[in-house]
Amino acid sequence: MATIQAVLRKKGNAQNLYPITIRITKDRRTSYISTGQYIDQKFWDAQNKKVKKSHPNAARINRLVLKKLSEANDKLLDAEVNEDFISASEVSESVKGKDKIDFFVLADLHLENLKNAEKHSQHLTQKGRIAKFKKFVGKDRLHFKEITIFLLKNFEGYILNQEKRKPRTAVNYMILIRKIYNLAISEGLAEHSNYPFGKGKIQIRIPESDKVGLSIEEVKLLENASNLTIAQRNAVNVWLISFYFAGIRVSDVLQLRKSDFKDGRLLYRMNKNQKIVSLKVPEKAKTILELYKEHSFGNNDLIFPYLRGTNFSDAQELLTRIKTSTRTLNRRLELVAKQLKIDKKLSMHIARHSFGNISGDKIPIQMLQKLYRHSSITTTISYQSSFMKKDTDDALDKVINF
């Protein structure tokens, strides 16, 4: 007697999402078939063995589960009709359909899980990378055994030489391909013997990034700049607010509201890691914030106008507006840099590097960790190492100044 049913496994992933699987029990032996779908526990109907209607993709996932259940049941029926012995693991291997689930099918499932977890920025970025890899391969189906060292080396060369992208970008592509390959191995869809990553194969090394920040003199040029257009002045003000608050990210600056400022402090929750931030409002920041008070309509209104009219409950729309606004700000900052003869690429991201550059060796690393809102001091040390030059400068002087 065999039983086949859909179950939600008890072990979740890093996002606290749980895998939907097909459990096959025959002759007191159990085997599982992965559907590739992960959901929050609250969306699983344990009584009816299906995804609740409240899940945004309930209908599609339930159709997939029903298809897997039907395939497993058909396999068992065929065995009974032919009076063949078949074990639970054999049914599982047959239904898994290793020849059906290729790299791009699994990649789509991975993207779907990101979307369901509302990781819209990651979803958008990784969707573009998968599309680029598919275009390079030149076909819609790619079996995992076809992902060879030779193919990956050629793709890496294409990104670096044809696309003229930076080494870090090429590494990001390799990390994503490796992630999906690892998922395939964990789900029994690919053999580890064909794995193209690791020692003597494709080794992923994250290149050290070249962090360049403005100097004190260059920041002063921005603070005292005149003859700017209104649009350029607004872009500079957004940049300075980011810098004055230890380089908070542009996505957070654009979403600052009047209600985030209380008793001379900035209190807000970071979008990247949901940490609560509490920082004193410097006098320089107060001066800029005062300029925008008269344009605010209420305590919950945005400080800067770039995201006004956005539906903040629509994460996809919010992400799109932030990206568009950031590109607009960066274009205007480039014009300002040219006018002020700042020989560095001025962008919103460089505000954080500028804070690191000016702080240099002046502030204890533990305090910088708090200002940067890093979870680990190792992250702070790694980030700040590009700007801490005093020890190496002194050491150099001791050798050559004779």
mmCIF file of C-alpha atoms in Angstrom:
data_model
loop_
_atom_site.group_PDB
_atom_site.id
_atom_site.type_symbol
_atom_site.label_atom_id
_atom_site.label_comp_id
_atom_site.label_asym_id
_atom_site.label_seq_id
_atom_site.Cartn_x
_atom_site.Cartn_y
_atom_site.Cartn_z
ATOM 1 C CA MET A 1 0.000 0.000 0.000
ATOM 2 C CA ALA A 2 1.399 3.372 -0.992
ATOM 3 C CA THR A 3 0.414 6.903 0.030
ATOM 4 C CA ILE A 4 1.163 10.061 -1.915
ATOM 5 C CA GLN A 5 0.460 13.511 -0.524
ATOM 6 C CA ALA A 6 1.679 17.100 -0.601
ATOM 7 C CA VAL A 7 3.380 18.275 2.581
ATOM 8 C CA LEU A 8 5.189 21.353 3.824
ATOM 9 C CA ARG A 9 8.617 20.343 5.134
ATOM 10 C CA LYS A 10 9.539 21.564 8.609
ATOM 11 C CA LYS A 11 12.987 22.928 7.748
ATOM 12 C CA GLY A 12 12.881 26.471 6.327
ATOM 13 C CA ASN A 13 15.477 28.362 4.352
ATOM 14 C CA ALA A 14 17.338 31.565 5.279
ATOM 15 C CA GLN A 15 14.223 33.636 4.468
ATOM 16 C CA ASN A 16 12.030 31.477 6.774
ATOM 17 C CA LEU A 17 10.201 30.073 3.760
ATOM 18 C CA TYR A 18 9.355 26.356 3.731
ATOM 19 C CA PRO A 19 9.518 23.899 0.796
ATOM 20 C CA ILE A 20 6.410 22.242 -0.610
ATOM 21 C CA THR A 21 7.184 18.619 -1.396
ATOM 22 C CA ILE A 22 5.413 15.456 -2.503
ATOM 23 C CA ARG A 23 5.815 12.690 0.104
ATOM 24 C CA ILE A 24 5.687 9.111 -1.161
ATOM 25 C CA THR A 25 5.421 6.301 1.396
ATOM 26 C CA LYS A 26 5.550 2.693 0.232
ATOM 27 C CA ASP A 27 6.463 -0.439 2.142
ATOM 28 C CA ARG A 28 7.273 1.721 5.186
ATOM 29 C CA ARG A 29 9.850 3.680 3.202
ATOM 30 C CA THR A 30 9.475 7.387 2.465
ATOM 31 C CA SER A 31 10.861 9.555 -0.300
ATOM 32 C CA TYR A 32 10.263 13.192 -1.228
ATOM 33 C CA ILE A 33 9.895 15.084 -4.492
ATOM 34 C CA SER A 34 10.661 18.792 -4.468
ATOM 35 C CA THR A 35 8.299 21.161 -6.266
ATOM 36 C CA GLY A 36 10.873 23.954 -6.118
ATOM 37 C CA GLN A 37 8.354 26.194 -4.341
ATOM 38 C CA TYR A 38 8.886 27.833 -0.933
ATOM 39 C CA ILE A 39 6.182 29.636 1.041
ATOM 40 C CA ASP A 40 5.532 31.146 4.454
ATOM 41 C CA GLN A 41 3.972 28.619 6.854
ATOM 42 C CA LYS A 42 0.879 30.810 7.250
ATOM 43 C CA PHE A 43 -0.046 30.149 3.606
ATOM 44 C CA TRP A 44 -0.152 26.334 3.943
ATOM 45 C CA ASP A 45 -3.506 24.607 4.423
ATOM 46 C CA ALA A 46 -2.380 21.515 6.345
ATOM 47 C CA GLN A 47 -5.862 19.972 6.382
ATOM 48 C CA ASN A 48 -6.431 20.170 2.621
ATOM 49 C CA LYS A 49 -2.749 19.757 1.693
ATOM 50 C CA LYS A 50 -2.560 22.821 -0.525
ATOM 51 C CA VAL A 51 -1.618 26.508 -0.617
ATOM 52 C CA LYS A 52 -4.229 28.873 0.774
ATOM 53 C CA LYS A 53 -6.031 31.255 -1.567
ATOM 54 C CA SER A 54 -4.526 34.214 0.310
ATOM 55 C CA HIS A 55 -1.122 33.461 -1.278
ATOM 56 C CA PRO A 56 -0.612 35.643 -4.399
ATOM 57 C CA ASN A 57 0.378 32.623 -6.533
ATOM 58 C CA ALA A 58 -1.859 30.003 -4.896
ATOM 59 C CA ALA A 59 -3.545 28.843 -8.111
ATOM 60 C CA ARG A 60 -0.287 28.360 -10.040
ATOM 61 C CA ILE A 61 1.505 26.564 -7.210
ATOM 62 C CA ASN A 62 -1.465 24.291 -6.511
ATOM 63 C CA ARG A 63 -1.605 23.341 -10.199
ATOM 64 C CA LEU A 64 2.091 22.442 -10.050
ATOM 65 C CA VAL A 65 1.553 20.350 -6.885
ATOM 66 C CA LEU A 66 -1.433 18.583 -8.448
ATOM 67 C CA LYS A 67 0.645 17.792 -11.541
ATOM 68 C CA LYS A 68 3.415 16.250 -9.409
ATOM 69 C CA LEU A 69 0.838 14.234 -7.405
ATOM 70 C CA SER A 70 -0.719 12.974 -10.638
ATOM 71 C CA GLU A 71 2.658 11.967 -12.096
ATOM 72 C CA ALA A 72 3.573 10.013 -8.957
ATOM 73 C CA ASN A 73 0.184 8.309 -8.854
ATOM 74 C CA ASP A 74 0.403 7.376 -12.558
ATOM 75 C CA LYS A 75 3.799 5.804 -11.956
ATOM 76 C CA LEU A 76 2.428 3.647 -9.149
ATOM 77 C CA LEU A 77 -0.643 2.619 -11.173
ATOM 78 C CA ASP A 78 1.526 1.593 -14.122
ATOM 79 C CA ALA A 79 3.610 -0.560 -11.817
ATOM 80 C CA GLU A 80 0.504 -2.264 -10.350
ATOM 81 C CA VAL A 81 -1.003 -2.930 -13.783
ATOM 82 C CA ASN A 82 2.248 -4.496 -14.980
ATOM 83 C CA GLU A 83 2.714 -6.262 -11.633
ATOM 84 C CA ASP A 84 6.131 -4.668 -11.273
ATOM 85 C CA PHE A 85 7.770 -3.940 -7.943
ATOM 86 C CA ILE A 86 8.627 -0.286 -7.523
ATOM 87 C CA SER A 87 9.977 1.465 -4.428
ATOM 88 C CA ALA A 88 9.160 4.951 -3.088
ATOM 89 C CA SER A 89 12.587 6.201 -4.122
ATOM 90 C CA GLU A 90 12.106 4.892 -7.660
ATOM 91 C CA VAL A 91 8.790 6.725 -7.939
ATOM 92 C CA SER A 92 10.493 9.860 -6.641
ATOM 93 C CA GLU A 93 13.370 9.630 -9.105
ATOM 94 C CA SER A 94 10.962 9.072 -11.981
ATOM 95 C CA VAL A 95 8.740 12.027 -11.127
ATOM 96 C CA LYS A 96 11.597 14.387 -10.434
ATOM 97 C CA GLY A 97 12.208 14.304 -14.146
ATOM 98 C CA LYS A 98 15.860 15.243 -14.128
ATOM 99 C CA ASP A 99 15.740 15.644 -17.871
ATOM 100 C CA LYS A 100 12.810 18.092 -17.600
ATOM 101 C CA ILE A 101 14.155 20.464 -14.941
ATOM 102 C CA ASP A 102 17.003 22.278 -16.625
ATOM 103 C CA PHE A 103 19.006 25.315 -15.496
ATOM 104 C CA PHE A 104 16.581 27.930 -16.809
ATOM 105 C CA VAL A 105 13.497 26.187 -15.383
ATOM 106 C CA LEU A 106 15.125 26.114 -11.949
ATOM 107 C CA ALA A 107 16.294 29.716 -12.415
ATOM 108 C CA ASP A 108 12.677 30.763 -13.023
ATOM 109 C CA LEU A 109 11.625 29.000 -9.823
ATOM 110 C CA HIS A 110 14.406 30.798 -7.948
ATOM 111 C CA LEU A 111 13.215 34.155 -9.340
ATOM 112 C CA GLU A 112 9.629 33.314 -8.403
ATOM 113 C CA ASN A 113 10.707 32.631 -4.817
ATOM 114 C CA LEU A 114 12.495 35.998 -4.648
ATOM 115 C CA LYS A 115 9.344 37.692 -5.902
ATOM 116 C CA ASN A 116 7.156 35.886 -3.384
ATOM 117 C CA ALA A 117 9.556 36.946 -0.607
ATOM 118 C CA GLU A 118 9.094 40.550 -1.848
ATOM 119 C CA LYS A 119 12.805 40.898 -2.604
ATOM 120 C CA HIS A 120 11.978 43.020 -5.616
ATOM 121 C CA SER A 121 15.398 44.606 -6.095
ATOM 122 C CA GLN A 122 17.157 41.218 -6.099
ATOM 123 C CA HIS A 123 14.443 39.785 -8.350
ATOM 124 C CA LEU A 124 14.844 42.539 -10.933
ATOM 125 C CA THR A 125 18.649 42.391 -10.935
ATOM 126 C CA GLN A 126 18.909 38.603 -11.085
ATOM 127 C CA LYS A 127 16.188 38.332 -13.732
ATOM 128 C CA GLY A 128 18.315 40.535 -15.988
ATOM 129 C CA ARG A 129 21.402 38.399 -15.334
ATOM 130 C CA ILE A 130 19.564 35.162 -16.163
ATOM 131 C CA ALA A 131 18.252 36.731 -19.390
ATOM 132 C CA LYS A 132 21.788 37.791 -20.345
ATOM 133 C CA PHE A 133 23.146 34.275 -19.713
ATOM 134 C CA LYS A 134 20.318 32.730 -21.769
ATOM 135 C CA LYS A 135 21.047 35.112 -24.651
ATOM 136 C CA PHE A 136 24.737 34.171 -24.510
ATOM 137 C CA VAL A 137 23.971 30.439 -24.480
ATOM 138 C CA GLY A 138 21.609 30.928 -27.418
ATOM 139 C CA LYS A 139 18.916 28.436 -26.417
ATOM 140 C CA ASP A 140 15.987 28.139 -24.003
ATOM 141 C CA ARG A 141 17.015 24.838 -22.415
ATOM 142 C CA LEU A 142 20.350 24.174 -20.751
ATOM 143 C CA HIS A 143 21.044 20.918 -18.904
ATOM 144 C CA PHE A 144 23.301 21.219 -15.886
ATOM 145 C CA LYS A 145 25.901 18.873 -17.377
ATOM 146 C CA GLU A 146 26.215 21.385 -20.241
ATOM 147 C CA ILE A 147 27.392 24.101 -17.819
ATOM 148 C CA THR A 148 31.082 23.384 -18.214
ATOM 149 C CA ILE A 149 34.211 25.251 -17.184
ATOM 150 C CA PHE A 150 34.728 26.122 -20.851
ATOM 151 C CA LEU A 151 31.228 27.631 -21.153
ATOM 152 C CA LEU A 152 31.593 29.683 -17.968
ATOM 153 C CA LYS A 153 35.052 30.958 -18.946
ATOM 154 C CA ASN A 154 33.677 32.078 -22.309
ATOM 155 C CA PHE A 155 30.717 33.768 -20.642
ATOM 156 C CA GLU A 156 33.017 35.557 -18.189
ATOM 157 C CA GLY A 157 35.134 36.777 -21.100
ATOM 158 C CA TYR A 158 31.997 37.965 -22.886
ATOM 159 C CA ILE A 159 30.919 40.045 -19.870
ATOM 160 C CA LEU A 160 34.382 41.566 -19.421
ATOM 161 C CA ASN A 161 35.408 42.107 -23.041
ATOM 162 C CA GLN A 162 32.245 42.374 -25.124
ATOM 163 C CA GLU A 163 29.995 43.996 -22.556
ATOM 164 C CA LYS A 164 32.908 46.031 -21.138
ATOM 165 C CA ARG A 165 31.733 45.403 -17.588
ATOM 166 C CA LYS A 166 33.836 45.437 -14.413
ATOM 167 C CA PRO A 167 35.297 42.264 -12.844
ATOM 168 C CA ARG A 168 32.879 42.552 -9.915
ATOM 169 C CA THR A 169 29.957 42.395 -12.336
ATOM 170 C CA ALA A 170 31.331 39.195 -13.892
ATOM 171 C CA VAL A 171 31.716 37.723 -10.396
ATOM 172 C CA ASN A 172 28.061 38.534 -9.626
ATOM 173 C CA TYR A 173 26.984 36.497 -12.668
ATOM 174 C CA MET A 174 29.112 33.539 -11.545
ATOM 175 C CA ILE A 175 27.729 33.708 -8.005
ATOM 176 C CA LEU A 176 24.159 33.538 -9.336
ATOM 177 C CA ILE A 177 24.908 30.600 -11.678
ATOM 178 C CA ARG A 178 26.634 28.771 -8.812
ATOM 179 C CA LYS A 179 23.670 29.419 -6.505
ATOM 180 C CA ILE A 180 21.209 27.845 -8.936
ATOM 181 C CA TYR A 181 23.568 24.918 -9.601
ATOM 182 C CA ASN A 182 23.892 24.316 -5.841
ATOM 183 C CA LEU A 183 20.094 24.365 -5.548
ATOM 184 C CA ALA A 184 19.896 21.750 -8.307
ATOM 185 C CA ILE A 185 22.351 19.495 -6.470
ATOM 186 C CA SER A 186 20.485 19.865 -3.178
ATOM 187 C CA GLU A 187 17.227 18.913 -4.920
ATOM 188 C CA GLY A 188 18.803 15.929 -6.682
ATOM 189 C CA LEU A 189 18.478 17.527 -10.125
ATOM 190 C CA ALA A 190 22.198 17.678 -10.918
ATOM 191 C CA GLU A 191 25.232 15.519 -10.206
ATOM 192 C CA HIS A 192 28.052 16.871 -8.066
ATOM 193 C CA SER A 193 30.535 15.084 -10.329
ATOM 194 C CA ASN A 194 29.736 17.624 -13.077
ATOM 195 C CA TYR A 195 30.029 20.620 -10.729
ATOM 196 C CA PRO A 196 32.141 23.290 -12.522
ATOM 197 C CA PHE A 197 32.999 25.367 -9.439
ATOM 198 C CA GLY A 198 35.753 24.906 -6.880
ATOM 199 C CA LYS A 199 39.482 24.331 -6.662
ATOM 200 C CA GLY A 200 41.020 23.758 -10.059
ATOM 201 C CA LYS A 201 37.761 24.783 -11.749
ATOM 202 C CA ILE A 202 35.859 28.071 -11.671
ATOM 203 C CA GLN A 203 36.959 29.776 -8.452
ATOM 204 C CA ILE A 204 34.959 32.823 -7.457
ATOM 205 C CA ARG A 205 37.074 35.537 -5.887
ATOM 206 C CA ILE A 206 35.422 38.864 -5.139
ATOM 207 C CA PRO A 207 37.789 41.584 -6.396
ATOM 208 C CA GLU A 208 38.720 44.371 -4.034
ATOM 209 C CA SER A 209 36.678 47.410 -4.981
ATOM 210 C CA ASP A 210 38.246 50.803 -5.582
ATOM 211 C CA LYS A 211 36.419 53.095 -3.167
ATOM 212 C CA VAL A 212 36.940 56.775 -3.953
ATOM 213 C CA GLY A 213 35.465 59.504 -1.771
ATOM 214 C CA LEU A 214 35.539 63.279 -1.852
ATOM 215 C CA SER A 215 38.027 65.198 0.269
ATOM 216 C CA ILE A 216 37.075 67.888 2.797
ATOM 217 C CA GLU A 217 37.935 70.572 0.237
ATOM 218 C CA GLU A 218 35.683 68.958 -2.378
ATOM 219 C CA VAL A 219 32.764 68.643 0.038
ATOM 220 C CA LYS A 220 33.207 72.336 0.870
ATOM 221 C CA LEU A 221 32.938 73.110 -2.836
ATOM 222 C CA LEU A 222 29.528 71.422 -2.847
ATOM 223 C CA GLU A 223 28.435 73.223 0.330
ATOM 224 C CA ASN A 224 29.377 76.641 -1.066
ATOM 225 C CA ALA A 225 28.453 76.092 -4.707
ATOM 226 C CA SER A 226 26.637 78.957 -6.434
ATOM 227 C CA ASN A 227 25.187 79.498 -9.899
ATOM 228 C CA LEU A 228 23.497 76.088 -9.832
ATOM 229 C CA THR A 229 20.117 75.416 -11.361
ATOM 230 C CA ILE A 230 17.277 74.570 -8.951
ATOM 231 C CA ALA A 231 17.445 70.927 -10.037
ATOM 232 C CA GLN A 232 21.212 70.809 -9.441
ATOM 233 C CA ARG A 233 20.889 72.523 -6.060
ATOM 234 C CA ASN A 234 18.277 69.963 -4.985
ATOM 235 C CA ALA A 235 20.545 67.107 -6.086
ATOM 236 C CA VAL A 236 23.451 68.549 -4.081
ATOM 237 C CA ASN A 237 21.196 68.927 -1.021
ATOM 238 C CA VAL A 238 20.138 65.283 -1.222
ATOM 239 C CA TRP A 239 23.821 64.291 -1.501
ATOM 240 C CA LEU A 240 24.813 66.445 1.493
ATOM 241 C CA ILE A 241 22.013 65.031 3.663
ATOM 242 C CA SER A 242 23.292 61.531 2.879
ATOM 243 C CA PHE A 243 26.856 62.609 3.750
ATOM 244 C CA TYR A 244 25.886 64.447 6.966
ATOM 245 C CA PHE A 245 24.184 61.299 8.261
ATOM 246 C CA ALA A 246 27.258 59.059 7.745
ATOM 247 C CA GLY A 247 26.383 58.139 4.181
ATOM 248 C CA ILE A 248 22.853 56.754 4.514
ATOM 249 C CA ARG A 249 21.715 55.134 1.292
ATOM 250 C CA VAL A 250 19.901 57.126 -1.361
ATOM 251 C CA SER A 251 16.821 54.874 -1.080
ATOM 252 C CA ASP A 252 16.548 55.875 2.591
ATOM 253 C CA VAL A 253 17.227 59.581 1.966
ATOM 254 C CA LEU A 254 14.465 59.778 -0.644
ATOM 255 C CA GLN A 255 11.987 58.203 1.777
ATOM 256 C CA LEU A 256 12.743 60.485 4.739
ATOM 257 C CA ARG A 257 9.636 62.138 6.183
ATOM 258 C CA LYS A 258 9.092 64.996 8.613
ATOM 259 C CA SER A 259 7.902 62.439 11.175
ATOM 260 C CA ASP A 260 11.360 60.777 11.111
ATOM 261 C CA PHE A 261 12.831 63.795 12.920
ATOM 262 C CA LYS A 262 12.104 64.089 16.652
ATOM 263 C CA ASP A 263 13.839 66.061 19.400
ATOM 264 C CA GLY A 264 16.792 66.981 17.195
ATOM 265 C CA ARG A 265 17.389 63.389 16.089
ATOM 266 C CA LEU A 266 16.790 61.333 12.971
ATOM 267 C CA LEU A 267 14.902 58.123 13.816
ATOM 268 C CA TYR A 268 14.132 55.753 10.953
ATOM 269 C CA ARG A 269 14.211 52.099 9.902
ATOM 270 C CA MET A 270 16.737 51.215 7.193
ATOM 271 C CA ASN A 271 15.218 49.570 4.139
ATOM 272 C CA LYS A 272 18.199 47.274 3.499
ATOM 273 C CA ASN A 273 18.246 45.416 6.813
ATOM 274 C CA GLN A 274 15.313 46.923 8.765
ATOM 275 C CA LYS A 275 17.620 48.230 11.521
ATOM 276 C CA ILE A 276 16.475 51.183 13.602
ATOM 277 C CA VAL A 277 18.765 54.204 13.207
ATOM 278 C CA SER A 278 19.051 57.077 15.675
ATOM 279 C CA LEU A 279 21.404 59.936 14.769
ATOM 280 C CA LYS A 280 21.797 63.494 15.950
ATOM 281 C CA VAL A 281 20.774 66.070 13.350
ATOM 282 C CA PRO A 282 23.912 68.134 12.645
ATOM 283 C CA GLU A 283 23.498 71.901 12.293
ATOM 284 C CA LYS A 284 24.483 71.709 8.631
ATOM 285 C CA ALA A 285 21.694 69.199 8.015
ATOM 286 C CA LYS A 286 19.160 71.377 9.872
ATOM 287 C CA THR A 287 19.913 74.265 7.525
ATOM 288 C CA ILE A 288 19.101 72.147 4.477
ATOM 289 C CA LEU A 289 16.007 70.541 6.020
ATOM 290 C CA GLU A 290 14.586 73.980 6.834
ATOM 291 C CA LEU A 291 14.619 74.816 3.121
ATOM 292 C CA TYR A 292 12.105 72.039 2.425
ATOM 293 C CA LYS A 293 9.738 72.612 5.345
ATOM 294 C CA GLU A 294 7.529 75.094 3.519
ATOM 295 C CA HIS A 295 6.948 72.569 0.725
ATOM 296 C CA SER A 296 5.740 69.834 3.117
ATOM 297 C CA PHE A 297 2.016 69.399 3.578
ATOM 298 C CA GLY A 298 1.916 67.300 6.728
ATOM 299 C CA ASN A 299 3.968 65.541 9.361
ATOM 300 C CA ASN A 300 4.037 62.335 7.307
ATOM 301 C CA ASP A 301 4.988 64.083 4.058
ATOM 302 C CA LEU A 302 8.294 63.341 2.330
ATOM 303 C CA ILE A 303 11.175 65.786 2.848
ATOM 304 C CA PHE A 304 12.319 65.590 -0.767
ATOM 305 C CA PRO A 305 9.799 65.597 -3.625
ATOM 306 C CA TYR A 306 11.196 62.829 -5.837
ATOM 307 C CA LEU A 307 8.907 60.012 -4.648
ATOM 308 C CA ARG A 308 5.732 62.013 -4.095
ATOM 309 C CA GLY A 309 2.746 60.375 -5.730
ATOM 310 C CA THR A 310 4.287 56.893 -5.396
ATOM 311 C CA ASN A 311 2.142 54.034 -4.152
ATOM 312 C CA PHE A 312 4.350 52.909 -1.246
ATOM 313 C CA SER A 313 2.328 49.724 -0.754
ATOM 314 C CA ASP A 314 3.420 48.627 -4.247
ATOM 315 C CA ALA A 315 7.023 47.500 -3.709
ATOM 316 C CA GLN A 316 7.683 47.161 -7.444
ATOM 317 C CA GLU A 317 6.504 50.696 -8.178
ATOM 318 C CA LEU A 318 8.531 52.083 -5.266
ATOM 319 C CA LEU A 319 11.695 50.314 -6.457
ATOM 320 C CA THR A 320 11.231 51.639 -9.997
ATOM 321 C CA ARG A 321 10.705 55.217 -8.773
ATOM 322 C CA ILE A 322 13.798 55.050 -6.532
ATOM 323 C CA LYS A 323 15.976 53.773 -9.399
ATOM 324 C CA THR A 324 14.649 56.447 -11.769
ATOM 325 C CA SER A 325 15.151 59.221 -9.208
ATOM 326 C CA THR A 326 18.671 58.021 -8.411
ATOM 327 C CA ARG A 327 19.644 58.115 -12.088
ATOM 328 C CA THR A 328 18.236 61.644 -12.342
ATOM 329 C CA LEU A 329 20.174 62.780 -9.258
ATOM 330 C CA ASN A 330 23.407 61.229 -10.528
ATOM 331 C CA ARG A 331 23.114 62.961 -13.910
ATOM 332 C CA ARG A 332 22.693 66.329 -12.194
ATOM 333 C CA LEU A 333 25.578 65.649 -9.806
ATOM 334 C CA GLU A 334 27.856 64.885 -12.751
ATOM 335 C CA LEU A 335 27.064 68.319 -14.197
ATOM 336 C CA VAL A 336 27.783 69.937 -10.826
ATOM 337 C CA ALA A 337 31.146 68.125 -10.549
ATOM 338 C CA LYS A 338 32.100 69.357 -14.005
ATOM 339 C CA GLN A 339 31.149 72.938 -13.122
ATOM 340 C CA LEU A 340 33.083 72.835 -9.824
ATOM 341 C CA LYS A 341 36.053 71.057 -11.440
ATOM 342 C CA ILE A 342 35.793 68.055 -9.124
ATOM 343 C CA ASP A 343 37.828 65.413 -10.925
ATOM 344 C CA LYS A 344 35.914 62.442 -9.494
ATOM 345 C CA LYS A 345 32.711 60.705 -10.550
ATOM 346 C CA LEU A 346 30.177 62.399 -8.292
ATOM 347 C CA SER A 347 27.194 60.163 -7.495
ATOM 348 C CA MET A 348 24.846 59.464 -4.613
ATOM 349 C CA HIS A 349 26.804 56.319 -3.714
ATOM 350 C CA ILE A 350 30.043 58.287 -3.291
ATOM 351 C CA ALA A 351 28.504 60.171 -0.329
ATOM 352 C CA ARG A 352 29.089 57.074 1.810
ATOM 353 C CA HIS A 353 32.642 56.697 0.501
ATOM 354 C CA SER A 354 33.275 60.400 1.192
ATOM 355 C CA PHE A 355 32.279 59.972 4.825
ATOM 356 C CA GLY A 356 34.642 56.999 5.058
ATOM 357 C CA ASN A 357 37.444 58.900 3.328
ATOM 358 C CA ILE A 358 37.208 61.928 5.629
ATOM 359 C CA SER A 359 36.749 59.885 8.805
ATOM 360 C CA GLY A 360 39.832 57.841 7.803
ATOM 361 C CA ASP A 361 41.779 56.983 10.953
ATOM 362 C CA LYS A 362 40.091 59.679 13.089
ATOM 363 C CA ILE A 363 37.212 57.636 14.533
ATOM 364 C CA PRO A 364 37.501 54.318 16.458
ATOM 365 C CA ILE A 365 36.375 51.393 14.322
ATOM 366 C CA GLN A 366 33.681 50.438 16.875
ATOM 367 C CA MET A 367 32.108 53.885 16.534
ATOM 368 C CA LEU A 368 32.238 53.682 12.753
ATOM 369 C CA GLN A 369 30.429 50.352 12.969
ATOM 370 C CA LYS A 370 27.580 52.132 14.758
ATOM 371 C CA LEU A 371 27.524 55.020 12.303
ATOM 372 C CA TYR A 372 27.530 52.686 9.288
ATOM 373 C CA ARG A 373 24.935 50.394 10.917
ATOM 374 C CA HIS A 374 27.007 47.288 10.104
ATOM 375 C CA SER A 375 26.005 44.019 11.801
ATOM 376 C CA SER A 376 29.627 42.845 12.016
ATOM 377 C CA ILE A 377 32.727 44.842 12.848
ATOM 378 C CA THR A 378 34.525 42.704 10.240
ATOM 379 C CA THR A 379 32.362 44.369 7.592
ATOM 380 C CA THR A 380 33.355 47.784 8.929
ATOM 381 C CA ILE A 381 37.051 46.921 8.950
ATOM 382 C CA SER A 382 36.838 45.645 5.389
ATOM 383 C CA TYR A 383 34.944 48.719 4.198
ATOM 384 C CA GLN A 384 37.119 51.255 6.037
ATOM 385 C CA SER A 385 40.435 49.663 5.072
ATOM 386 C CA SER A 386 40.331 51.579 1.770
ATOM 387 C CA PHE A 387 40.369 54.867 3.658
ATOM 388 C CA MET A 388 42.741 54.135 6.572
ATOM 389 C CA LYS A 389 46.083 55.263 5.210
ATOM 390 C CA LYS A 390 47.959 56.853 8.110
ATOM 391 C CA ASP A 391 49.748 53.708 9.323
ATOM 392 C CA THR A 392 50.905 52.733 5.831
ATOM 393 C CA ASP A 393 51.943 56.334 5.065
ATOM 394 C CA ASP A 394 53.981 56.541 8.289
ATOM 395 C CA ALA A 395 55.589 53.168 7.584
ATOM 396 C CA LEU A 396 56.551 54.296 4.079
ATOM 397 C CA ASP A 397 58.078 57.509 5.421
ATOM 398 C CA LYS A 398 60.143 55.606 7.984
ATOM 399 C CA VAL A 399 61.777 53.584 5.207
ATOM 400 C CA ILE A 400 62.449 56.195 2.540
ATOM 401 C CA ASN A 401 63.082 59.339 4.619
ATOM 402 C CA PHE A 402 66.786 58.811 5.282
#
